[in-house]
Coordinates of C-alpha atoms in Angstrom, one line a residue:
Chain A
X1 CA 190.4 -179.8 -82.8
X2 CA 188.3 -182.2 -84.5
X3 CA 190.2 -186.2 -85.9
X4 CA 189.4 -184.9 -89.3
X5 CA 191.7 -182.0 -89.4
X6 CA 194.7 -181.9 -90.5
X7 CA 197.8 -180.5 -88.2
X8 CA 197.1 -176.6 -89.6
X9 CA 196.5 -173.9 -87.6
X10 CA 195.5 -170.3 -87.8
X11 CA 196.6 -168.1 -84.9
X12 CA 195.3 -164.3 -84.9
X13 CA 197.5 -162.2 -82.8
X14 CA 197.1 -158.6 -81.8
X15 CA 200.4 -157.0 -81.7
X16 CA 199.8 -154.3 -79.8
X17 CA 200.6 -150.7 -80.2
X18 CA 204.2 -150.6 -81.8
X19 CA 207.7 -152.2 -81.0
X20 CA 207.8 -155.6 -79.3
X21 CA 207.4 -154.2 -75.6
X22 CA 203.7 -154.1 -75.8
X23 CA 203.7 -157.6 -77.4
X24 CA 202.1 -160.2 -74.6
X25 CA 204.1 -162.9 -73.6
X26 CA 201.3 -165.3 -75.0
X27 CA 201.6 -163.1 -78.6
X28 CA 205.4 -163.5 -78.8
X29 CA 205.4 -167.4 -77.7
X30 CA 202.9 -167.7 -81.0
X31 CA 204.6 -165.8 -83.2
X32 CA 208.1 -167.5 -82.4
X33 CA 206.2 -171.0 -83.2
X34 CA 204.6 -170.3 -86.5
X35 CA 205.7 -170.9 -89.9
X36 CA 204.1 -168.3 -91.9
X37 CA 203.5 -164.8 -90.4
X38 CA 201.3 -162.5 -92.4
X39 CA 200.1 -159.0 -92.0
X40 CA 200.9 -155.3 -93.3
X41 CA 204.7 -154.5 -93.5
X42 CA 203.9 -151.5 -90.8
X43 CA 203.4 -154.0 -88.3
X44 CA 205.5 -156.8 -89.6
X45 CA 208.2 -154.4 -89.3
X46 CA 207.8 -153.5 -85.7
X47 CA 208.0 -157.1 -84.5
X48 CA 211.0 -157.8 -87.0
X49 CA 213.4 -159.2 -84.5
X50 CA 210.3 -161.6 -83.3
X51 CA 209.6 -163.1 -86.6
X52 CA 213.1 -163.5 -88.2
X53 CA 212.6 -167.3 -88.3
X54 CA 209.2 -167.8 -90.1
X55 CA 208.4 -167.3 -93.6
X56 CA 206.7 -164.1 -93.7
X57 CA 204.4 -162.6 -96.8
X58 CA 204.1 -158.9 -96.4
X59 CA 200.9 -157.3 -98.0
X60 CA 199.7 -153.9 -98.5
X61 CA 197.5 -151.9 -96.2
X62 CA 194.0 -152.4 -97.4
X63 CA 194.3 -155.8 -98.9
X64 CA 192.7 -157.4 -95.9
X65 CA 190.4 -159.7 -97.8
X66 CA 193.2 -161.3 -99.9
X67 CA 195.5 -161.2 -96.5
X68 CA 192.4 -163.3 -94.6
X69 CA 192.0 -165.8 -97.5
X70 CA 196.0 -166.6 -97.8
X71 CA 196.3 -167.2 -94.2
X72 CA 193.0 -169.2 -94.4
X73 CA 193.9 -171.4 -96.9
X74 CA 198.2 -171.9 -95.4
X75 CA 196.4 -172.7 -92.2
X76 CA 195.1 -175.9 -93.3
X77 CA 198.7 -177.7 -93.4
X78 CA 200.7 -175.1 -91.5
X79 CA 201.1 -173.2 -88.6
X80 CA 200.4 -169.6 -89.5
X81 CA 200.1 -166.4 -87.7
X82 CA 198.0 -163.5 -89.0
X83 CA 198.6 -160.0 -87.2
X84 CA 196.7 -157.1 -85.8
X85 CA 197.9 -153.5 -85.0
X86 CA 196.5 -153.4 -81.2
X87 CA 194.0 -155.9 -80.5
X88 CA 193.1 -158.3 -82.4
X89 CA 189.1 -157.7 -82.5
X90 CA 189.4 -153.9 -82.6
X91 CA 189.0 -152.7 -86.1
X92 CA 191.4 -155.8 -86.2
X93 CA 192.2 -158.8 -88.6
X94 CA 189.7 -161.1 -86.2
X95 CA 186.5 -160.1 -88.2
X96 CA 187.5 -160.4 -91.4
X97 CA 189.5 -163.8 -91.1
X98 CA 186.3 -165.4 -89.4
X99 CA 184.1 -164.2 -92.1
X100 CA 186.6 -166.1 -95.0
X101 CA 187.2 -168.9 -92.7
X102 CA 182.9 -169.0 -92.4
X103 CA 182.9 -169.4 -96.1
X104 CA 185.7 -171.4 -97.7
X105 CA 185.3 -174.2 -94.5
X106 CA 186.4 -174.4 -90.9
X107 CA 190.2 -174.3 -89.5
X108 CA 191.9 -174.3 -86.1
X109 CA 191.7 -170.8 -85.1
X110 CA 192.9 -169.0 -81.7
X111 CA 192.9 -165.4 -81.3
X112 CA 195.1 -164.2 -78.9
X113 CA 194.5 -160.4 -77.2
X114 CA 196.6 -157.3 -77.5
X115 CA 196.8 -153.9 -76.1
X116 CA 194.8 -151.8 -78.0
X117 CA 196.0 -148.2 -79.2
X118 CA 193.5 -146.7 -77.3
X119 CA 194.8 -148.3 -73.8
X120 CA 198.3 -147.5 -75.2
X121 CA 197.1 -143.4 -75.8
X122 CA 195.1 -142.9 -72.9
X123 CA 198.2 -144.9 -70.9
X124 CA 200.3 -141.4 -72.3
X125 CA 197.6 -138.9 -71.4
X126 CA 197.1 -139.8 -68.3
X127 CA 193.6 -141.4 -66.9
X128 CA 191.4 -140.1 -69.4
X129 CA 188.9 -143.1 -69.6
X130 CA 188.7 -144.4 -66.6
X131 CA 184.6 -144.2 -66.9
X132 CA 182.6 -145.9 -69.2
X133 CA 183.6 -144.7 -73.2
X134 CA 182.5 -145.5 -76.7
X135 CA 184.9 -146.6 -79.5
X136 CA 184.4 -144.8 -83.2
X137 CA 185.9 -145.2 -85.6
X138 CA 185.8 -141.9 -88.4
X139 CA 186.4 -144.2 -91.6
X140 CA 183.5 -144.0 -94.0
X141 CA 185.0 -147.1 -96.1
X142 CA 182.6 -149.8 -94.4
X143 CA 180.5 -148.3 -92.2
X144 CA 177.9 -145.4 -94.1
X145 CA 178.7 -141.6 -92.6
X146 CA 174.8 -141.2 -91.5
X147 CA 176.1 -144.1 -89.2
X148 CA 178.8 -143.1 -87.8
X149 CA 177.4 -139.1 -87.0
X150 CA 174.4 -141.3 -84.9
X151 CA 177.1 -142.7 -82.7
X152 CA 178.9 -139.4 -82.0
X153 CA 175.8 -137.8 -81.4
X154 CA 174.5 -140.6 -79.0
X155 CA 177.6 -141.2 -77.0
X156 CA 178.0 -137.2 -77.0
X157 CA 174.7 -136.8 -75.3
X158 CA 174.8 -139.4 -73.1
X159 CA 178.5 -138.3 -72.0
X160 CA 180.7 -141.2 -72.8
X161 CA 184.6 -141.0 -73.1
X162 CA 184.9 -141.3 -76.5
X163 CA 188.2 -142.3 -78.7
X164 CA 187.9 -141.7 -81.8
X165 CA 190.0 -143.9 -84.5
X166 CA 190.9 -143.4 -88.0
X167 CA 190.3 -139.6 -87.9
X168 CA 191.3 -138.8 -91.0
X169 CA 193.2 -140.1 -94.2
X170 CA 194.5 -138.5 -97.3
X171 CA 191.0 -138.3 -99.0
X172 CA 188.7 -138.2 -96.1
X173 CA 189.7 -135.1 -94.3
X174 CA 186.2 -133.4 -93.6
X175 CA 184.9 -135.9 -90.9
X176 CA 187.0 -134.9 -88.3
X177 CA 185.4 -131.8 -88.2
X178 CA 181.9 -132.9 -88.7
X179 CA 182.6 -135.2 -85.3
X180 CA 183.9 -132.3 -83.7
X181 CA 181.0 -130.3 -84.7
X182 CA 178.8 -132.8 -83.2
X183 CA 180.1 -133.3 -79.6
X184 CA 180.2 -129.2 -79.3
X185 CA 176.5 -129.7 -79.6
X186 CA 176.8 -131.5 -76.1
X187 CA 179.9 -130.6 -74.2
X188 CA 182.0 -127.4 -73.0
X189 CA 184.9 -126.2 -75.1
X190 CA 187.0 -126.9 -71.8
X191 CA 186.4 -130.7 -72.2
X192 CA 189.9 -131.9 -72.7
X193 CA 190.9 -133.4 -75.6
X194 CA 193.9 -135.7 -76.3
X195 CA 195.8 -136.6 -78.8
X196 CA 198.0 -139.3 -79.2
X197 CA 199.9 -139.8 -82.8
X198 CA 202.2 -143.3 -83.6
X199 CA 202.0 -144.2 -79.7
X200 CA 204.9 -146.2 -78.5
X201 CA 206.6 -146.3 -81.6
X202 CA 209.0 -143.8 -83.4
X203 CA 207.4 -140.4 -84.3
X204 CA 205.5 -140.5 -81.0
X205 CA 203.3 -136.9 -80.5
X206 CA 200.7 -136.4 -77.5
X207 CA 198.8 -133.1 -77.3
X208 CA 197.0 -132.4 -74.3
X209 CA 194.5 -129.6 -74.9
X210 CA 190.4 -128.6 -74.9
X211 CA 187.5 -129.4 -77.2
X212 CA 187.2 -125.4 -77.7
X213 CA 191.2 -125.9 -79.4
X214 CA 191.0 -129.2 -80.8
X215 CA 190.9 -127.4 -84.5
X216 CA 194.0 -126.0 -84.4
X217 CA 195.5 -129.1 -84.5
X218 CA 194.0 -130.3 -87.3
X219 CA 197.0 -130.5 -89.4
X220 CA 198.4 -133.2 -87.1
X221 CA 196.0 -135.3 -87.0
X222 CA 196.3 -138.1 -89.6
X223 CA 195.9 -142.0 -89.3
X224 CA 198.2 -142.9 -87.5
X225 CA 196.6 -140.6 -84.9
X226 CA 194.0 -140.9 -82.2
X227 CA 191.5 -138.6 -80.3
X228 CA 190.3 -139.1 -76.6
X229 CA 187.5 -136.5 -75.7
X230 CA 186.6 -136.7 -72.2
X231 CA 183.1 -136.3 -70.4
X232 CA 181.7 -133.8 -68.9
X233 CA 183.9 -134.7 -65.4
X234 CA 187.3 -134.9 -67.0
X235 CA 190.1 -132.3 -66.0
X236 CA 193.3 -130.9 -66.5
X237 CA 195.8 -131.9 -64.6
X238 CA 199.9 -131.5 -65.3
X239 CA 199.1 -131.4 -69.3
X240 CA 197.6 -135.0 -68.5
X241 CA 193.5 -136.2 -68.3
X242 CA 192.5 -137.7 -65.5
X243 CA 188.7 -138.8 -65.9
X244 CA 187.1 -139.2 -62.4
X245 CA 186.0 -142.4 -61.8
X246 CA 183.3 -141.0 -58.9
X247 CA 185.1 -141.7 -56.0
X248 CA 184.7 -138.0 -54.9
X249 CA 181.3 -139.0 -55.3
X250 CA 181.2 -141.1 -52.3
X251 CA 184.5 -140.7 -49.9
X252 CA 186.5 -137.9 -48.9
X253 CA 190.5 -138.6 -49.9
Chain B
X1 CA 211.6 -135.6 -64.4
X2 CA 212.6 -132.5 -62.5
X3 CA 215.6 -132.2 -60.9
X4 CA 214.4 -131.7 -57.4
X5 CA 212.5 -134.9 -57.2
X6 CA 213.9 -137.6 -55.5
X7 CA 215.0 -141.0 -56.7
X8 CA 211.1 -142.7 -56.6
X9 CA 208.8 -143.6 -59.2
X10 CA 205.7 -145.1 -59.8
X11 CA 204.4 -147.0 -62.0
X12 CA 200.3 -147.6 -62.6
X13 CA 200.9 -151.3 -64.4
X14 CA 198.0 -153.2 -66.4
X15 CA 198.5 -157.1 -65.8
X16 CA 195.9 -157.9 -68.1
X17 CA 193.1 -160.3 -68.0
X18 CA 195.1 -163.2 -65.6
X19 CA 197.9 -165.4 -65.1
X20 CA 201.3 -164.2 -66.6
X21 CA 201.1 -165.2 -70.6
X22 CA 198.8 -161.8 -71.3
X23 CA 201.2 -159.6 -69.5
X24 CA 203.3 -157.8 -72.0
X25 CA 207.1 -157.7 -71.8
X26 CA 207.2 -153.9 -70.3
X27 CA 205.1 -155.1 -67.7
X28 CA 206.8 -157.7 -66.5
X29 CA 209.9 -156.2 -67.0
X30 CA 208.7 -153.0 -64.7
X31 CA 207.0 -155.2 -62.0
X32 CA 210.7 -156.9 -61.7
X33 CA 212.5 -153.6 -61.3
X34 CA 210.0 -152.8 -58.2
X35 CA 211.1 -152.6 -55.1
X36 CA 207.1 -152.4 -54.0
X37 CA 204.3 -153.8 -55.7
X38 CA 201.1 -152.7 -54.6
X39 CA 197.7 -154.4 -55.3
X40 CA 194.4 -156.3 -54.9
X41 CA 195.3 -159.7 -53.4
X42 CA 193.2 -161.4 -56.1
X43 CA 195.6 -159.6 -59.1
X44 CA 199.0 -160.2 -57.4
X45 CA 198.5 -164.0 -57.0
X46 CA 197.9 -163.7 -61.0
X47 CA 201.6 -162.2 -61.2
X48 CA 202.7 -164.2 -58.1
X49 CA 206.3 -165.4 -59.8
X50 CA 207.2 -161.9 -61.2
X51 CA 206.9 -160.3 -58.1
X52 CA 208.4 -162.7 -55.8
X53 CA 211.5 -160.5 -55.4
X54 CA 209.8 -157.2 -54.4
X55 CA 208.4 -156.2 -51.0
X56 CA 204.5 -157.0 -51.7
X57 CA 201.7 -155.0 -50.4
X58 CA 198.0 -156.5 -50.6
X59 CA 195.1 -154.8 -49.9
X60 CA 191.3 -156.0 -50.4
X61 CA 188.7 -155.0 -52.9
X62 CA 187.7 -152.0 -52.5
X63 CA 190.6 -150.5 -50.3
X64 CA 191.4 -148.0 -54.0
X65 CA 191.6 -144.9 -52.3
X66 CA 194.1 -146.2 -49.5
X67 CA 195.9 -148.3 -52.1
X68 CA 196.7 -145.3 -54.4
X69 CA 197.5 -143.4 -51.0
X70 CA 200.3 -145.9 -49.9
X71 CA 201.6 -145.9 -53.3
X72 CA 201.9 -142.0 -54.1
X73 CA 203.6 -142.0 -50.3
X74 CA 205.8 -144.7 -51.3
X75 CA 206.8 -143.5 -54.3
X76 CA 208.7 -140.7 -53.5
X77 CA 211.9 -142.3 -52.3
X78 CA 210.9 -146.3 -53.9
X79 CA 210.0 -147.4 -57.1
X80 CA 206.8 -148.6 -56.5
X81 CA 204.4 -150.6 -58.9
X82 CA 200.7 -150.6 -58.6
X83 CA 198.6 -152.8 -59.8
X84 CA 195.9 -153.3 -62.1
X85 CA 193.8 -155.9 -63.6
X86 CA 193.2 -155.7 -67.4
X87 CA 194.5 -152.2 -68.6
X88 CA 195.7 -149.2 -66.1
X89 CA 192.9 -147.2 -67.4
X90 CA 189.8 -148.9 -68.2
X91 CA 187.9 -148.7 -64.8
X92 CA 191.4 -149.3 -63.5
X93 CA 193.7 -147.7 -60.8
X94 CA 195.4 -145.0 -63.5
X95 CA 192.3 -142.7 -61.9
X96 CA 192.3 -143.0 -58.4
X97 CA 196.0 -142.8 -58.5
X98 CA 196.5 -140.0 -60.2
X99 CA 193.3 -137.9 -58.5
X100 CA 195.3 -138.7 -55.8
X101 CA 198.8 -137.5 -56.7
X102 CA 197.2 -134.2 -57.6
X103 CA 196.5 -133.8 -54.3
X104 CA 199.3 -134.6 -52.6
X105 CA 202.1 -133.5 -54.6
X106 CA 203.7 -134.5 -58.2
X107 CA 205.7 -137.2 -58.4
X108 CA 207.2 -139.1 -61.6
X109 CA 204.3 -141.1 -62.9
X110 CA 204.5 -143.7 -65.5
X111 CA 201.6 -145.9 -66.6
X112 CA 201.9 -149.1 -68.5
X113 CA 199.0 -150.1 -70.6
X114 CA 197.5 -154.1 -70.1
X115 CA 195.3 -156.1 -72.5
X116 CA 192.2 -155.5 -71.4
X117 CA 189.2 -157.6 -70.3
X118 CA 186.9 -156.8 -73.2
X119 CA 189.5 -157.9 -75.6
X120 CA 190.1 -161.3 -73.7
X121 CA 186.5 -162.0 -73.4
X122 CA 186.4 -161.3 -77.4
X123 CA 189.1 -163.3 -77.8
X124 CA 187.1 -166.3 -76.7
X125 CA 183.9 -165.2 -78.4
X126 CA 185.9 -164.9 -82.1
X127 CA 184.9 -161.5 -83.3
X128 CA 182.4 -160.0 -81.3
X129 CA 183.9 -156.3 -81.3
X130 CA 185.7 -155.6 -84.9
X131 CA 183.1 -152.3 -85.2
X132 CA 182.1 -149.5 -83.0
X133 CA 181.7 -150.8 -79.4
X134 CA 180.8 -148.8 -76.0
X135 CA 182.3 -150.0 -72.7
X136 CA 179.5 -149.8 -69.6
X137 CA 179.7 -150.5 -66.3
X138 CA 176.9 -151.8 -64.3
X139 CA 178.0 -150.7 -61.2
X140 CA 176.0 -148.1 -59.5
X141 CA 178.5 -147.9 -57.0
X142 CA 180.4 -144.7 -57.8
X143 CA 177.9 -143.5 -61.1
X144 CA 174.2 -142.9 -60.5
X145 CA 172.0 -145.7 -62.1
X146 CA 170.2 -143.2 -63.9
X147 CA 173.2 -142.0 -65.7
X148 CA 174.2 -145.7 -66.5
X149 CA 170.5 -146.5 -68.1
X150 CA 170.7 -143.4 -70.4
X151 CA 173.8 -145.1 -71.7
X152 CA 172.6 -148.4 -72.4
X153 CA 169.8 -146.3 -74.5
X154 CA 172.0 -144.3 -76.2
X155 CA 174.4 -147.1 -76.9
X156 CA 171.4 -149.1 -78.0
X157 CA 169.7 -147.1 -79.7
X158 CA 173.4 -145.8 -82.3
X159 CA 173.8 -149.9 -82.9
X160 CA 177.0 -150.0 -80.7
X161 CA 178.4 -153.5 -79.7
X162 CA 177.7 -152.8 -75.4
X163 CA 180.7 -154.6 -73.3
X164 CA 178.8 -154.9 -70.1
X165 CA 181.6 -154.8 -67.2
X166 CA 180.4 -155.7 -63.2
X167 CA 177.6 -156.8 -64.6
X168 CA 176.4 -158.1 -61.6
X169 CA 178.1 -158.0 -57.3
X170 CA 176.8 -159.8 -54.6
X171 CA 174.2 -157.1 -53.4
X172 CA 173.4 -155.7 -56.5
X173 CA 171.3 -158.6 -58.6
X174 CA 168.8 -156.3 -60.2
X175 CA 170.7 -153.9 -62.8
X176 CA 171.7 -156.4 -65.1
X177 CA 168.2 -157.5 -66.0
X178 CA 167.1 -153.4 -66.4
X179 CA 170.2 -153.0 -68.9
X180 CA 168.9 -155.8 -70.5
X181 CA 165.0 -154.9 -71.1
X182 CA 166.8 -151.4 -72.1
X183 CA 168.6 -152.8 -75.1
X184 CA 165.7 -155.4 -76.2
X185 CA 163.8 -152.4 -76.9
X186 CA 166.4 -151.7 -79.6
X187 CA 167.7 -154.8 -81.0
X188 CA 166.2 -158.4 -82.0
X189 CA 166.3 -161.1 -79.4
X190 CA 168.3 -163.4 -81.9
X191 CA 171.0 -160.4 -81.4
X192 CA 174.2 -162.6 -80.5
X193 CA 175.1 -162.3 -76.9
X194 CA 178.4 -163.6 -75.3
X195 CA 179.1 -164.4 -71.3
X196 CA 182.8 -165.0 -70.3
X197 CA 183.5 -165.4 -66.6
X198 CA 187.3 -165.3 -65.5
X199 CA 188.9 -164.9 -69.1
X200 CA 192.4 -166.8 -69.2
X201 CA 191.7 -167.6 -65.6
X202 CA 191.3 -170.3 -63.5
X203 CA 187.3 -171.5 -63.8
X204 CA 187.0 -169.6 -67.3
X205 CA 183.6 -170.3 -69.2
X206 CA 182.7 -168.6 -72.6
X207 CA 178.5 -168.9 -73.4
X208 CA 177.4 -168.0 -76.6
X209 CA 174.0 -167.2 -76.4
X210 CA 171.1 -164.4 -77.9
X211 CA 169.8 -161.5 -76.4
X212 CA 166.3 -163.4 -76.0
X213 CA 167.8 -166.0 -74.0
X214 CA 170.4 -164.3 -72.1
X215 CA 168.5 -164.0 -69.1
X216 CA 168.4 -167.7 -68.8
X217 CA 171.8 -167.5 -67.7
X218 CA 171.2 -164.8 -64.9
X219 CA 172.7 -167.1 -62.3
X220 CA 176.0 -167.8 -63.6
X221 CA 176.5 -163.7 -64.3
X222 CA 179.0 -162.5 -61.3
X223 CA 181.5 -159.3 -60.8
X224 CA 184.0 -161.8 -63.2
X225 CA 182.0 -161.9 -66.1
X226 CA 182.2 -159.7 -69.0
X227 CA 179.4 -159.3 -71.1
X228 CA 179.4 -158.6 -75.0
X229 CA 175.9 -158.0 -76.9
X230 CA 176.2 -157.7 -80.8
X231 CA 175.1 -155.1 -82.8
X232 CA 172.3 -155.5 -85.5
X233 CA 174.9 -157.0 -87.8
X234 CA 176.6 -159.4 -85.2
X235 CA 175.8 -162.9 -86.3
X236 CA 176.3 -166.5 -84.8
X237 CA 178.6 -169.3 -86.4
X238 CA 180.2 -172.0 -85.2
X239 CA 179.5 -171.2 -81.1
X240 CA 181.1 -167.9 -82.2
X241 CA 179.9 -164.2 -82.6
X242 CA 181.0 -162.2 -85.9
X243 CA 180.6 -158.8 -86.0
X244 CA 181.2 -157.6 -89.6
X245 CA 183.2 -154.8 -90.2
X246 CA 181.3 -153.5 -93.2
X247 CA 183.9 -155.3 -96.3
X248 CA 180.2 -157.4 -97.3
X249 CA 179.0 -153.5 -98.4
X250 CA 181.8 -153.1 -100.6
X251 CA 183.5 -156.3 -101.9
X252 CA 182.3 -159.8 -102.5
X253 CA 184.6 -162.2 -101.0

């Protein structure tokens, strides 16, 4: 911390996937020594019992911009933590703080890690991406659809893991399909497919099933949810994923 | 659990990226209910004062496939934990473990999801991740180097952010400098690159360099560093990397 600044601080913390038992030690030590928390009521509400002693400002989901710049601007005479569902870089609160904190002048910031949602859904499926994957996220808000249907065809082709995020919302319901369309182009219909809804918290739902099947679900899947598709070397096992690592490749066990 | 099995369990536990303050609280609180703990020597000293009570089995690097062995044996009359650093799945022991229960018999599996290295090493860098990413090892080890080149491309080439795991091991030098003439045929050498060795470990160093200059840095690149390359939008400021998330194509802020 440089003399000139004052005794602010701006703490981003990823909360992990739902309820405080995911929380990091580190993540709860913070959140206990701030005076502001900020962050959407989803996740303020699952860490409730962690945050009853700061002052806490609640803010809708999709006002991230306005969320960033309050906790920016508190920062600068108060300890203040900002929260992440998950981690906090993935699709997380980390980007978008740094970008406002870039422009309206520099602060005291730590980011401090969390479990993601997709280490907390492939943790309930089983071992499905144990190999190298690619994270994509389905939400044509920031990032153009042309983009995002490049990514699902190269990490199809090139047989990544791939977890998809945000598959769907209430006026984007088409994609899912589209991206489904697209790794058919490169894998079996017996590739398994999981699907993990709300993921250590209350409303929990995990579907094991196939790539060929995946579509039948489609009435589940919301955004709360999301979608592992393994590679070409995943299998069923005991309605869980196990994604080889290549072991078998080598030894004989 | 069925009613025939015995009294044993197992749990496949992510520590995270080192020492205790990144483990969450269902970690800790599982490794302390474990009558066995089962790991790589290098991860249990991490957890050293949580498992002090338990019966504690080390084995060396590369041992996986007796490790898991030991464990599923164990685990049928003890509860067992084993081991794993970052997350249980993400090149971690939730494979080998449970290729290896399928073959010798169920038995009541749990797996407990860690923070993993990627979002510790992104932690340090700022915001190096908050888009689309693909997660590669470099390790030719157990996946053929061919298949591990055509992912770099493909990553490359669809404008993911690459997280670069085992980047580097004491007899395999050359693979990192291949990835890395692979991707500068996609992206800009001013692309932002990060290098962080031993994240929220002892000896931790965080570089913040460019894709044109990351070679320069060859020497200091082992099995413990984690490396993050920026996508076409990643940008540097402040010895940090930004990655936007897209809200520049839709708001000004």
């Amino acid at each position: 911390m440089s003399p000139s600044r004052s005794q602010g601080k701006l703490y981003i913390v990823g909360i992990g996937p739902g309820g405080t038992e995911h929380l990091t030690k580190k993540a709860e030590k913070v959140l206990l020594s701030s005076e502001y928390v900020i962050g959407n009521g989803t996740y303020l509400d699952q860490i409730a019992i962690v945050i009853k002693g700061a002052k806490v400002i609640r803010s809708g989901m999709g006002g991230e911009i306005e969320r960033a710049k309050k906790a920016v601007e508190l920062s600068h005479d108060h300890v203040v933590s900002i929260v992440s569902g998950g981690d906090a870089n993935v699709y997380g609160m980390a980007g978008i703080v740094l970008e406002v904190a870039q422009k309206e002048g520099d602060i005291d910031i730590e980011i401090i890690p969390g479990v993601t949602a997709v280490s907390a859904a492939a943790s309930l499926l089983g071992a499905p991406i144990v190999n190298d994957f690619a994270v994509i996220s389905l939400s044509d808000l920031l990032t153009p659809m042309d983009v995002i249907e490049k990514r699902f065809n190269s990490a199809a082709e090139a047989d990544f893991v791939i977890a998809v995020y945000n598959p769907k919302s209430r006026n984007r319901k088409e994609n899912f399909g589209r991206a489904i369309e697209i790794i058919k182009k490169y894998r079996n219909n017996d590739t398994p497919v999981g699907v993990v809804k709300s993921a250590t918290r209350e409303g929990e739902t995990v579907i094991v099933t196939t790539l060929g099947k995946i579509i039948e679900y489609n009435d589940i899947i919301d955004m709360s949810t999301l979608v592992l598709i393994g590679n070409s070397e995943s299998r069923l096992w005991n309605n869980r994923i196990i994604t080889p690592r290549g072991y078998q490749r080598k030894y004989e066990y």
